[in-house]
mmCIF file of C-alpha atoms in Angstrom:
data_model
loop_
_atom_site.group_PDB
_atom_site.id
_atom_site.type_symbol
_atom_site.label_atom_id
_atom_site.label_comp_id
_atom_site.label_asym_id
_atom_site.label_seq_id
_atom_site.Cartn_x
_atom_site.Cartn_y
_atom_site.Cartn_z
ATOM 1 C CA UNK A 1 26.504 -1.101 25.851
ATOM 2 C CA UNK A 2 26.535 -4.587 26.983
ATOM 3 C CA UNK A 3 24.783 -6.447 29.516
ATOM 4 C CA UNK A 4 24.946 -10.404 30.317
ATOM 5 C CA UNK A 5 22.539 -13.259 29.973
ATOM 6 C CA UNK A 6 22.172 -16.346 30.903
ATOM 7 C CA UNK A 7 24.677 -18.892 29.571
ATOM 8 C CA UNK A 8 23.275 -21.083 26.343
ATOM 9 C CA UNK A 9 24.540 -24.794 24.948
ATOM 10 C CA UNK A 10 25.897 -23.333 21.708
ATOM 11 C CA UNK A 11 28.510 -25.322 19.004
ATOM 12 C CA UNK A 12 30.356 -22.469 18.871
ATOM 13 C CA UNK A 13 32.821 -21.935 21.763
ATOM 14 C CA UNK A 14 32.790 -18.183 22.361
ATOM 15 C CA UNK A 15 30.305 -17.056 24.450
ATOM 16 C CA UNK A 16 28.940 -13.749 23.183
ATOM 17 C CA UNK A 17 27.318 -10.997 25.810
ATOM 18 C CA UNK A 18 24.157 -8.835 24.582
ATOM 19 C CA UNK A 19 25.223 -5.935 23.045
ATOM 20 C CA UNK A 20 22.739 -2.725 23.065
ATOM 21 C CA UNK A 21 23.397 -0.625 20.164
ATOM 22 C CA UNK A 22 21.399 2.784 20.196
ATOM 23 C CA UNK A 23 20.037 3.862 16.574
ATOM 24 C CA UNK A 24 18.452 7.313 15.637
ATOM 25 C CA UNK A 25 16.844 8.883 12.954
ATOM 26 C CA UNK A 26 14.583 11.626 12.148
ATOM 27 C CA UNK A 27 11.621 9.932 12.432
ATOM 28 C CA UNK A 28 12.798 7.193 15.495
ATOM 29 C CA UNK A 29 15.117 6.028 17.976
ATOM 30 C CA UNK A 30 14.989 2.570 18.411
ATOM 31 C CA UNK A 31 17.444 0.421 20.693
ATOM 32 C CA UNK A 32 18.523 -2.959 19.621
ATOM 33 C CA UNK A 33 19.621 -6.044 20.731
ATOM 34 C CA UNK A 34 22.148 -8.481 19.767
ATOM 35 C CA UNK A 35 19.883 -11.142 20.964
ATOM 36 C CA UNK A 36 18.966 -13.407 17.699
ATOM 37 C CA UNK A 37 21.476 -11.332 15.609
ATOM 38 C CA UNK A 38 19.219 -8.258 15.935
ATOM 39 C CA UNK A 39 16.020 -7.821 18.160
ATOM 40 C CA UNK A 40 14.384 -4.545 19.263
ATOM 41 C CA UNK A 41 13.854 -3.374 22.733
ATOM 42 C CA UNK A 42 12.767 -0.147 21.978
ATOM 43 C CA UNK A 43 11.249 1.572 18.750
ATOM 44 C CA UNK A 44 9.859 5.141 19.932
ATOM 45 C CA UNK A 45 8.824 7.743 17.133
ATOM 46 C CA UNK A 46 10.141 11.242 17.452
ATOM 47 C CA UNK A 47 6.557 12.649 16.376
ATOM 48 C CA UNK A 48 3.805 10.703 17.930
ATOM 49 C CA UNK A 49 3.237 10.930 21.647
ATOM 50 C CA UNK A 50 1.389 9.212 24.928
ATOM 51 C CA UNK A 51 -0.668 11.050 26.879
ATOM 52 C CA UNK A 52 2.046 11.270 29.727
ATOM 53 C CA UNK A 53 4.047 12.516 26.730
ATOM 54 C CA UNK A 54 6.429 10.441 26.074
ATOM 55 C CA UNK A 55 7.371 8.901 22.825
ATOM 56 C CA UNK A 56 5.507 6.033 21.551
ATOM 57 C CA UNK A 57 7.214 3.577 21.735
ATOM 58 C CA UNK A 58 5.824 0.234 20.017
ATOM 59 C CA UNK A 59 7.830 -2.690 21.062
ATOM 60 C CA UNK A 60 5.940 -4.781 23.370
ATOM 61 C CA UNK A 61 9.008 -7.049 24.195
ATOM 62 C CA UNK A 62 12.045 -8.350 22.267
ATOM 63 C CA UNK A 63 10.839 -11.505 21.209
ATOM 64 C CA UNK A 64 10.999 -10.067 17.300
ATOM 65 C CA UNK A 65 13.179 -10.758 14.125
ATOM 66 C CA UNK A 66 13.636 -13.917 15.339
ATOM 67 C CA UNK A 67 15.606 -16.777 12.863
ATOM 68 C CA UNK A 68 14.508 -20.071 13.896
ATOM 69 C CA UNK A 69 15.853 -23.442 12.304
ATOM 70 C CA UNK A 70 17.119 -27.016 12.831
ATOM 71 C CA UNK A 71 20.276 -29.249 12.479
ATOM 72 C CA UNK A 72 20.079 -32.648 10.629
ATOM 73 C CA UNK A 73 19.057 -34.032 13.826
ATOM 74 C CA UNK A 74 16.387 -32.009 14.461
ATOM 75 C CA UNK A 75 17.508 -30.043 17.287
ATOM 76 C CA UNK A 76 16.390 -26.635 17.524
ATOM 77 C CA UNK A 77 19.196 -24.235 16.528
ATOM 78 C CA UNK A 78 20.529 -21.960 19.289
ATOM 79 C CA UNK A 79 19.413 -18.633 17.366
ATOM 80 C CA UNK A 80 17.987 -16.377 19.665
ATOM 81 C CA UNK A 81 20.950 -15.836 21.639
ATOM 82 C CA UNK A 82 23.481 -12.812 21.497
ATOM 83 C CA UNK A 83 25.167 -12.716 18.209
ATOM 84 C CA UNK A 84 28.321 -11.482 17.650
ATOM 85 C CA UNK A 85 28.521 -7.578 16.614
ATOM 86 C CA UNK A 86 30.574 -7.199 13.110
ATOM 87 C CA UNK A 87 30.213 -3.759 11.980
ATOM 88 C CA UNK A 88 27.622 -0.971 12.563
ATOM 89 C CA UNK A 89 28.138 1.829 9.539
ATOM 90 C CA UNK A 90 26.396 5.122 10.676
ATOM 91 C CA UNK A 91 25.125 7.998 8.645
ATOM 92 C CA UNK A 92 21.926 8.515 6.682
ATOM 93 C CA UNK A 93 22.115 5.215 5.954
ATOM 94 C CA UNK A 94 22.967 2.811 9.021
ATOM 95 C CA UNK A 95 23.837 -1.043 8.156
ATOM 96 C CA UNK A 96 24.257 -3.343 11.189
ATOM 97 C CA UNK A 97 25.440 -7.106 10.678
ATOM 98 C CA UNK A 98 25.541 -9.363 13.048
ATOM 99 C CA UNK A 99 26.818 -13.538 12.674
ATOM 100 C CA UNK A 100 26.693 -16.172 14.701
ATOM 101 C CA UNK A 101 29.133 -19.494 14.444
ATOM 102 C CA UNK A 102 26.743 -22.099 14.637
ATOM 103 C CA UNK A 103 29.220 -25.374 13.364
ATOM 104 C CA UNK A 104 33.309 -24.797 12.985
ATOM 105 C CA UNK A 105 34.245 -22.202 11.078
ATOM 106 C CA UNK A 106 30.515 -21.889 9.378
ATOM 107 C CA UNK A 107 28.767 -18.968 10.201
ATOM 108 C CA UNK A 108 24.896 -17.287 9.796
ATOM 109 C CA UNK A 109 24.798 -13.850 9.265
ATOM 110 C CA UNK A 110 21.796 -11.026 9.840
ATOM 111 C CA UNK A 111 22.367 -7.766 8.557
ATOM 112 C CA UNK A 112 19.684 -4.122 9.266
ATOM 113 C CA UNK A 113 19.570 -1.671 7.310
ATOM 114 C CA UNK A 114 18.168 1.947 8.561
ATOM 115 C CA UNK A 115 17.319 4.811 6.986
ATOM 116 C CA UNK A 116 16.933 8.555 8.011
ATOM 117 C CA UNK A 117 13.590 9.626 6.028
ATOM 118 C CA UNK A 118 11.587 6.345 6.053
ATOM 119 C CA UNK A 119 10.103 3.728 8.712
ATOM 120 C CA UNK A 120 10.924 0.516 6.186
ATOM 121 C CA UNK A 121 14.587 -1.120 7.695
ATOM 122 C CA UNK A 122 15.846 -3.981 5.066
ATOM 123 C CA UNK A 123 16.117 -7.487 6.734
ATOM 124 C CA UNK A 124 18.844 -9.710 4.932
ATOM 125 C CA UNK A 125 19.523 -13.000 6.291
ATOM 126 C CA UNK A 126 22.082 -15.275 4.749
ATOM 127 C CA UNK A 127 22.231 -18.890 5.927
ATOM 128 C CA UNK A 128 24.043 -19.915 3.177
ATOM 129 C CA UNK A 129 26.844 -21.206 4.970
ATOM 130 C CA UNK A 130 25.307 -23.549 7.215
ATOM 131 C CA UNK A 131 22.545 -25.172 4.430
ATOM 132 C CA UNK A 132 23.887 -28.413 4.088
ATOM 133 C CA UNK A 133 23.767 -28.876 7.643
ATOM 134 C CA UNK A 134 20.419 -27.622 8.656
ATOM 135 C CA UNK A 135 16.882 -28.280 7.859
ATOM 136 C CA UNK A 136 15.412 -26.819 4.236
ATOM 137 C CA UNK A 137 12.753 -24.737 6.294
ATOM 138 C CA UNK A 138 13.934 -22.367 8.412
ATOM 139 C CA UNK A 139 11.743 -19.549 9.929
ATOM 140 C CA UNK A 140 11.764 -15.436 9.886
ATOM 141 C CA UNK A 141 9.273 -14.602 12.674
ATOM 142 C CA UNK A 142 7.994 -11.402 14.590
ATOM 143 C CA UNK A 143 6.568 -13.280 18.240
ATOM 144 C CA UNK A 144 6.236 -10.320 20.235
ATOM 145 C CA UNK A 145 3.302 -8.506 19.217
ATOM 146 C CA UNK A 146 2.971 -4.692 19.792
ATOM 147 C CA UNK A 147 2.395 -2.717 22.725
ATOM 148 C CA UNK A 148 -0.712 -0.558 23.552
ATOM 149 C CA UNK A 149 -0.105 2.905 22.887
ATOM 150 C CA UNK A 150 -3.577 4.952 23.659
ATOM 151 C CA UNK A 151 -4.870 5.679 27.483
ATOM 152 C CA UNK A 152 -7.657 2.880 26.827
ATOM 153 C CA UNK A 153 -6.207 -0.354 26.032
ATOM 154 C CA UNK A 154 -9.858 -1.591 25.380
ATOM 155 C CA UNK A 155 -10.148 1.215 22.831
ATOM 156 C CA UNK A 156 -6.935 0.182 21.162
ATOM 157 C CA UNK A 157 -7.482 -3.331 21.467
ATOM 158 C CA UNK A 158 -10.555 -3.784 19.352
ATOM 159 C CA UNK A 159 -8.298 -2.375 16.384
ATOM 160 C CA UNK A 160 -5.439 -5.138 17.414
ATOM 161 C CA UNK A 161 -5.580 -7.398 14.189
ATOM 162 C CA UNK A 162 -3.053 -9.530 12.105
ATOM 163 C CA UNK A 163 -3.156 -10.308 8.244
ATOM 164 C CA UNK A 164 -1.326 -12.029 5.548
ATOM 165 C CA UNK A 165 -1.918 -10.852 1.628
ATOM 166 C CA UNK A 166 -1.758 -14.087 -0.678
ATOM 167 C CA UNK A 167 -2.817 -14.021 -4.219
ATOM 168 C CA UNK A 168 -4.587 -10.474 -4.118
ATOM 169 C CA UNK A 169 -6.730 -12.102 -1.108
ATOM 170 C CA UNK A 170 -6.656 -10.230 2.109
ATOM 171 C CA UNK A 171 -6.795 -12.862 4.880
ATOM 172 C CA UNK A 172 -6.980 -11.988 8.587
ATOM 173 C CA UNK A 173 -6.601 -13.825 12.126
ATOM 174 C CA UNK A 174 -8.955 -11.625 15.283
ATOM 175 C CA UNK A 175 -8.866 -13.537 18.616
ATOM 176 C CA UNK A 176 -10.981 -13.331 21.243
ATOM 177 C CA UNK A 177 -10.346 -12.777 24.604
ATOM 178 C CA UNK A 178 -8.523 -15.948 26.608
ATOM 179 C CA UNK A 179 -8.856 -17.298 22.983
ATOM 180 C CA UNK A 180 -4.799 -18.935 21.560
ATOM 181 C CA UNK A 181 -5.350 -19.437 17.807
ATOM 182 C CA UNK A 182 -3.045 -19.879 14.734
ATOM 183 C CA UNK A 183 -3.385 -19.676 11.164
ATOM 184 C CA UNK A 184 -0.634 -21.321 8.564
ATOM 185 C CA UNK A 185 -1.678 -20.213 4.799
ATOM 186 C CA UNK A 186 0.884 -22.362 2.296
ATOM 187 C CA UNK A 187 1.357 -20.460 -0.914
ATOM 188 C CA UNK A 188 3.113 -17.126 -2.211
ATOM 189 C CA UNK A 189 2.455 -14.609 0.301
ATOM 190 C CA UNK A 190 3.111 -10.505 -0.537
ATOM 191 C CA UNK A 191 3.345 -9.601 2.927
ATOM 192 C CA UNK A 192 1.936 -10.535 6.691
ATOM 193 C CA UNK A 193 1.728 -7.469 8.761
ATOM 194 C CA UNK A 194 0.055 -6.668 12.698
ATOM 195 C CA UNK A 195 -1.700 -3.524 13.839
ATOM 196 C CA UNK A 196 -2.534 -1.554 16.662
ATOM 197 C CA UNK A 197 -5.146 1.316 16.371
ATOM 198 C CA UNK A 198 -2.763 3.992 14.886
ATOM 199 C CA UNK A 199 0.702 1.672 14.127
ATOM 200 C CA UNK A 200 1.811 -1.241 12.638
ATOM 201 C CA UNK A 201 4.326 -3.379 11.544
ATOM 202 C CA UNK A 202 4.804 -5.448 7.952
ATOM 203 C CA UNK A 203 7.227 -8.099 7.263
ATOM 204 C CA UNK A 204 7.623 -7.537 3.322
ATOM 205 C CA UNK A 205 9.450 -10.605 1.691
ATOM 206 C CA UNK A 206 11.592 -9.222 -1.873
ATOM 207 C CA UNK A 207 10.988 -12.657 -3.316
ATOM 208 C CA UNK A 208 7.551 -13.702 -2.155
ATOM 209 C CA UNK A 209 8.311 -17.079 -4.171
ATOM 210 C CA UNK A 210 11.379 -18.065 -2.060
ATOM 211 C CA UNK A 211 8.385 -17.802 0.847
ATOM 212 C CA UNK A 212 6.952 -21.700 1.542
ATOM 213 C CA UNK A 213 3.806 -20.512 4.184
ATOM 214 C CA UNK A 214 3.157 -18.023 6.605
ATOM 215 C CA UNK A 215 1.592 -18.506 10.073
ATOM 216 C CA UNK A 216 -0.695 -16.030 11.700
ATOM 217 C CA UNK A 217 -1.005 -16.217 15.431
ATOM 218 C CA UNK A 218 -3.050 -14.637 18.500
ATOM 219 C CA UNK A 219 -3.083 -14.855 22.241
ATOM 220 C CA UNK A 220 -5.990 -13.374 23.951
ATOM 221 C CA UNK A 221 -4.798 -14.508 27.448
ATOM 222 C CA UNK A 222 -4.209 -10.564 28.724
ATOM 223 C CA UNK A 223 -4.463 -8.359 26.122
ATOM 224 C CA UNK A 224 -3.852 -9.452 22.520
ATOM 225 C CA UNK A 225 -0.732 -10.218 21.106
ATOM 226 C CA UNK A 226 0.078 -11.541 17.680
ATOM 227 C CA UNK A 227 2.806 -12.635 15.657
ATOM 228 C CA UNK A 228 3.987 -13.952 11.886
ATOM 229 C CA UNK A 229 6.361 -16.291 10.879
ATOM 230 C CA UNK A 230 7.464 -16.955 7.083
ATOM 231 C CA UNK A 231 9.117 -20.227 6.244
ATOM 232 C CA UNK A 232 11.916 -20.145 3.780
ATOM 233 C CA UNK A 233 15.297 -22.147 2.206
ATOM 234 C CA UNK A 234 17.598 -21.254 3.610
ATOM 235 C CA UNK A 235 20.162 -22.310 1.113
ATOM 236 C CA UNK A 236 19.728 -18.788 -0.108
ATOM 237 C CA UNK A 237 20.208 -15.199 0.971
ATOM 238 C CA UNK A 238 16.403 -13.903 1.896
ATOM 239 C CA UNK A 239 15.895 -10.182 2.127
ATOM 240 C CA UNK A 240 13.049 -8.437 3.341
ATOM 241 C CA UNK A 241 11.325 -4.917 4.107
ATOM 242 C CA UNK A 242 10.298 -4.370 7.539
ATOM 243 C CA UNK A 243 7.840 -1.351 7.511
ATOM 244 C CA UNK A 244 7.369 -0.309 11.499
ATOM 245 C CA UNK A 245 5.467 3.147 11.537
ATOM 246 C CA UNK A 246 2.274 4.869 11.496
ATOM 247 C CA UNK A 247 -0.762 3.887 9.378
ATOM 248 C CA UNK A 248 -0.685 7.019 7.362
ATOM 249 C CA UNK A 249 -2.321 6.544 4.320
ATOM 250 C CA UNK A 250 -0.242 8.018 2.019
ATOM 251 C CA UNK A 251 3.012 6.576 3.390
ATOM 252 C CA UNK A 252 1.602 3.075 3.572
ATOM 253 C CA UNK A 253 0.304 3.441 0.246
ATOM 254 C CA UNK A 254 3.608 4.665 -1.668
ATOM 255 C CA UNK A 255 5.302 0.995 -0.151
ATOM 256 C CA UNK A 256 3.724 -0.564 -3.274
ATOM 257 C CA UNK A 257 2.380 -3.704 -1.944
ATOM 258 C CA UNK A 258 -1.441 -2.872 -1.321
ATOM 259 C CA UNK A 259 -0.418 -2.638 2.564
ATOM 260 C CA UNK A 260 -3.188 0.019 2.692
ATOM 261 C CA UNK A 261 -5.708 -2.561 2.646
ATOM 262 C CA UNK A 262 -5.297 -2.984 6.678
ATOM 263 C CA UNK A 263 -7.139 0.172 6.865
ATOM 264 C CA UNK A 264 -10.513 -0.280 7.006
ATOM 265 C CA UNK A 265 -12.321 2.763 5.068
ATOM 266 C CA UNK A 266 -15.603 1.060 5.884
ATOM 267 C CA UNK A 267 -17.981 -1.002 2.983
ATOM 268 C CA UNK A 268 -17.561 -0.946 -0.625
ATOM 269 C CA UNK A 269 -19.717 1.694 -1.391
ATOM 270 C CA UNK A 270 -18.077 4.248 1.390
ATOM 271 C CA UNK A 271 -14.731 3.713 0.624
ATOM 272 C CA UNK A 272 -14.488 6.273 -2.130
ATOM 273 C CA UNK A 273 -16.087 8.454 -0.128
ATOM 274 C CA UNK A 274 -14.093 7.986 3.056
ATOM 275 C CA UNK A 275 -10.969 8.578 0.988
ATOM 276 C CA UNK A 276 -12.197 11.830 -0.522
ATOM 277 C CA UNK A 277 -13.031 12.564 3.012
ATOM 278 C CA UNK A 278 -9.205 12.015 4.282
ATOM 279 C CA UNK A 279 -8.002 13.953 0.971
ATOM 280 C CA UNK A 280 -9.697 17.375 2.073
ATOM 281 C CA UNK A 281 -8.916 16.566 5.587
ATOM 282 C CA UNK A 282 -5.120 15.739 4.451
ATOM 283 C CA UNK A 283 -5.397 18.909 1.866
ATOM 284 C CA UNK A 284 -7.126 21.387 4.325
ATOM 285 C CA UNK A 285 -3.817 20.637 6.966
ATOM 286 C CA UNK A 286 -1.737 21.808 4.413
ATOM 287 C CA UNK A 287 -3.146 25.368 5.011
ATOM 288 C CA UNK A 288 -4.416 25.021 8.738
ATOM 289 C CA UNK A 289 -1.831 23.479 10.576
ATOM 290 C CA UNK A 290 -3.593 22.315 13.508
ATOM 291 C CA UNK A 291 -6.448 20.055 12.789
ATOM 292 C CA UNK A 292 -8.973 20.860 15.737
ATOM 293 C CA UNK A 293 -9.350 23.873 13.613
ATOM 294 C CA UNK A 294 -9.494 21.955 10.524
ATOM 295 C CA UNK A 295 -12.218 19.484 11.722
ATOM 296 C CA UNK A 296 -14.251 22.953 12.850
ATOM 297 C CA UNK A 297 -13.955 24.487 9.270
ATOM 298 C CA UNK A 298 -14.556 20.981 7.700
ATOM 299 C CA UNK A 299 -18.007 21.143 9.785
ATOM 300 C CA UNK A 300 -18.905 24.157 8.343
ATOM 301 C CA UNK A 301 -18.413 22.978 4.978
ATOM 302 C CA UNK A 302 -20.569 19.967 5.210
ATOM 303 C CA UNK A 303 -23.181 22.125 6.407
ATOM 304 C CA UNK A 304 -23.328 24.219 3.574
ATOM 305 C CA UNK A 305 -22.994 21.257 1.242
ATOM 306 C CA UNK A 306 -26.013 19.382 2.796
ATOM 307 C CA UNK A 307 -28.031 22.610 3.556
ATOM 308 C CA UNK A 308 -29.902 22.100 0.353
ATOM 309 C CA UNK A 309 -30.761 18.353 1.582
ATOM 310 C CA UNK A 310 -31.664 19.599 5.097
ATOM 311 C CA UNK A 311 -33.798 22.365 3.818
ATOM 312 C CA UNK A 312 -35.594 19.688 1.651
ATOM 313 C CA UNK A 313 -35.963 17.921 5.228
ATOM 314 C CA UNK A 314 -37.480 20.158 6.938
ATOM 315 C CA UNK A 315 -39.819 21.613 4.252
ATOM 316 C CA UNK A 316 -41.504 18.426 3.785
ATOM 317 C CA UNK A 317 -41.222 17.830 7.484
ATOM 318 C CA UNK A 318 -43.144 20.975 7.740
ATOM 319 C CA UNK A 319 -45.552 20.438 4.959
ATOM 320 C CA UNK A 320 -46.289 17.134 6.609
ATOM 321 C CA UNK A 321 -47.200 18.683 9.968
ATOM 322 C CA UNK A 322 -49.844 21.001 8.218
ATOM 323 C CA UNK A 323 -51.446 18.112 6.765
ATOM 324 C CA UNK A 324 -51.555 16.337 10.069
ATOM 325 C CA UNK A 325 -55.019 16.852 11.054
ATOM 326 C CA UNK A 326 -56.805 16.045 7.903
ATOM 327 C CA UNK A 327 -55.237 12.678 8.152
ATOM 328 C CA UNK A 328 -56.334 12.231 11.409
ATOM 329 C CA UNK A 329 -59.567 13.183 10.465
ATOM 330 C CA UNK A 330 -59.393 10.640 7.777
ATOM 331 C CA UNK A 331 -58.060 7.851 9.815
ATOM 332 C CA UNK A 332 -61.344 8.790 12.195
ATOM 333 C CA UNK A 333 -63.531 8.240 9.273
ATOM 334 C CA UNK A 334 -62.204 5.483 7.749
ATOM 335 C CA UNK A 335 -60.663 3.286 10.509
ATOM 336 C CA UNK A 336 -62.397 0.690 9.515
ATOM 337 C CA UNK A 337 -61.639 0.328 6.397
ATOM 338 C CA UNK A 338 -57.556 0.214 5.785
ATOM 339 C CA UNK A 339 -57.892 0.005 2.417
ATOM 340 C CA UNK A 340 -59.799 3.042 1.561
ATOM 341 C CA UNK A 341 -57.876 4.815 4.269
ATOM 342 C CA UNK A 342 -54.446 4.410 2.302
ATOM 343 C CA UNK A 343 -56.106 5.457 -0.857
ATOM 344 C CA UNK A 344 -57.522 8.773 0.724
ATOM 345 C CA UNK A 345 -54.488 9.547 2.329
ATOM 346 C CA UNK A 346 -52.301 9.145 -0.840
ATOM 347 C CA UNK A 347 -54.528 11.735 -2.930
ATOM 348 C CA UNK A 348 -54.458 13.765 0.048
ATOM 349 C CA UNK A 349 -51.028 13.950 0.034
ATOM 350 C CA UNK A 350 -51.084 14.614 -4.155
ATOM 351 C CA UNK A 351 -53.616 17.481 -3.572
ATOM 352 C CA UNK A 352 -51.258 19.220 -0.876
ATOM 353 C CA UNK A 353 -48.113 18.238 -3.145
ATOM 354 C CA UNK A 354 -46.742 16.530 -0.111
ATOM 355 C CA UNK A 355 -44.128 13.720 -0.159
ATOM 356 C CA UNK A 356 -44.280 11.490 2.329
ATOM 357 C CA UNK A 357 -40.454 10.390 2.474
ATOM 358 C CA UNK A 358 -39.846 13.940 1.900
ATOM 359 C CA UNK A 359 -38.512 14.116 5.415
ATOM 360 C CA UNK A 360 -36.454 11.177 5.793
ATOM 361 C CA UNK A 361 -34.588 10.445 2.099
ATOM 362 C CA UNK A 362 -32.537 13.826 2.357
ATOM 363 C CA UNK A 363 -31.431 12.394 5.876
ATOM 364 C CA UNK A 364 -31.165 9.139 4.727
ATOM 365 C CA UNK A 365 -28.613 10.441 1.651
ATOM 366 C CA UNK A 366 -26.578 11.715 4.354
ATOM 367 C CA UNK A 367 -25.490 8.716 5.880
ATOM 368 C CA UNK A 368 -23.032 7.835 3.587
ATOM 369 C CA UNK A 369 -21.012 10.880 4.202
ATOM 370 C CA UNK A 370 -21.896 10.388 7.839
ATOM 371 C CA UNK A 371 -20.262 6.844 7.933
ATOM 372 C CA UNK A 372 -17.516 7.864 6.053
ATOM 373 C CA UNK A 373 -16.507 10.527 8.408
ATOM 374 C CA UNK A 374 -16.273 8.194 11.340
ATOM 375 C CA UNK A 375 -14.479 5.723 9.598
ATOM 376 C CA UNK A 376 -11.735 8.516 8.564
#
């Protein structure tokens, strides 16, 4: 489909009109725009819902995929216009290129790449033509943020994060509300991704040496909304993954690139734990296909495998409460003496074979697994 805009100073002389082009899968349908040689308007997953249920759909506006650059003269180039359509191959395997004439006869081109059975889309942009007459850094850059998928944008909002991954170094930038805040980190960067409670998107460069910097940046002014740039030469072809899906552990894991990291499993010392947690929850789905039922076995489960802790509990708990009114007797007889009161207490406690943190260390060994849980 087409649909017009409004009219841009361009060098080229044909004026193009934005083309909609409608691409499915088995995991999404996304629509996208011709706008900057390939934006999306709409990227809704065919297995996640809203409440109202419809499809989630993830694109907060088209300001994404953008190319940014300038001429010699330092005039910004005219990129995030309509491009002109030059072929869209469909199958499993979709490939959409777009170009744009930017000087006579001198053209940049943007080519997607979509797959059936995955949420990654390959990003190749070749400016290669138009080097010598543009500036050495041009820009790759997702501006739109993401859009609020759960009934409670507060709820989803306090997940809403952006991060960049630069020498094994997870950096991130959180702003606060009516806060505006950016971050450029010079360097080789792996990856810069965004987040929303249950989604997110990555911006994977193939060459993370051909990558100068990447910028973080956050607007609190209504909700949040966050975007990355990567700065690169364009007097070669860049290529990049685009991962835009759900943060499912597994899936984000087999990408490669440590993009799992964005997940926050909780401290050090939980992590292990929260990801045996999310194995059995993973592995008990396998058999029990719904997982309100799973979370009702799982319950039962960790009952039985504390029992022996919370028996412990509630034994010394017990024993405690029998003992209770010799130690207030003692406390009556010494109360004014502390010293001597501590010391007749503690052999009181040896004679009745009662351990004070008896009732609270089982409890307190439970946390871990407690923590864990709600991080999962």
């Amino acid at each position: 489909s087409e649909r017009r805009t409004a009219p841009f100073r361009s060098r080229s002389s044909a004026q193009e009109l934005e083309k909609l082009l409608n691409i499915n899968t088995s995991l999404y349908s996304a629509t996208l725009s011709s706008v900057s040689g390939g934006s999306f308007v709409s990227f809704k997953f065919n297995q996640y819902f809203k409440k109202d249920s419809q499809f989630v759909d993830i694109i907060n506006d088209n300001k994404n995929l953008l190319i940014n650059g300038k001429d010699l003269d330092g005039i910004p180039l005219p990129l995030n216009e309509p491009w002109g359509l030059v072929s869209h191959e469909k199958g499993f395997m979709q490939k959409v290129v777009f170009k744009k004439e930017l000087f006579p006869e001198e053209y940049i081109y943007k080519t997607l790449t979509f797959y059936d059975d995955s949420y990654v889309v390959d990003v190749e942009i070749d400016m290669v033509e138009i080097s010598n007459s543009v500036y050495r850094n041009s820009e790759f850059a997702w501006g739109g943020g993401l859009s609020s998928t759960e009934e409670s944008v507060e709820d989803d909002i306090y997940y809403f994060n952006s991060y960049a991954l630069q020498g094994g170094e997870l950096e991130n930038l959180k702003v606060g509300s009516g806060d505006s805040e950016e971050a450029t980190l010079n360097g080789i960067t792996d990856w810069a991704a965004i987040r929303t409670k249950y989604f997110a998107v990555a911006i994977i460069p193939e060459d993370k040496k051909l990558i100068s910097s990447v910028t973080l940046s956050g607007n609190g002014d209504t909700t949040e909304t966050y975007g990355m740039s990567f700065v690169f030469d364009p007097i070669e072809k860049q290529s990049f993954k685009l991962y835009m899906g759900p943060l499912e552990y597994d899936r984000v894991r087999s990408l490669g690139v440590s993009l799992e990291s964005i997940m926050d499993f909780g401290w050090s010392f939980i992590r292990p734990i929260s990801k045996g947690v999310l194995f059995a929850l993973k592995k008990m789905h396998g058999v029990i296909p719904n997982y309100g039922f799973v979370l009702i076995v799982f319950a039962f489960i960790i009952k039985i495998l504390v029992y022996p802790l919370t028996k412990k509990s509630y034994q010394s708990m017990s024993a405690m409460q029998a003992v209770a009114p010799e130690v207030n007797a003692l406390k009556e007889k010494y109360k004014s003496n502390p010293t001597k009161l501590n010391q007749a207490t503690m052999e009181l406690y040896k004679k009745k074979g009662v351990n004070p943190l008896g009732g609270c260390l089982p409890m307190l060994l439970q946390m871990p697994l407690l923590f864990a849980l709600f991080q999962v």
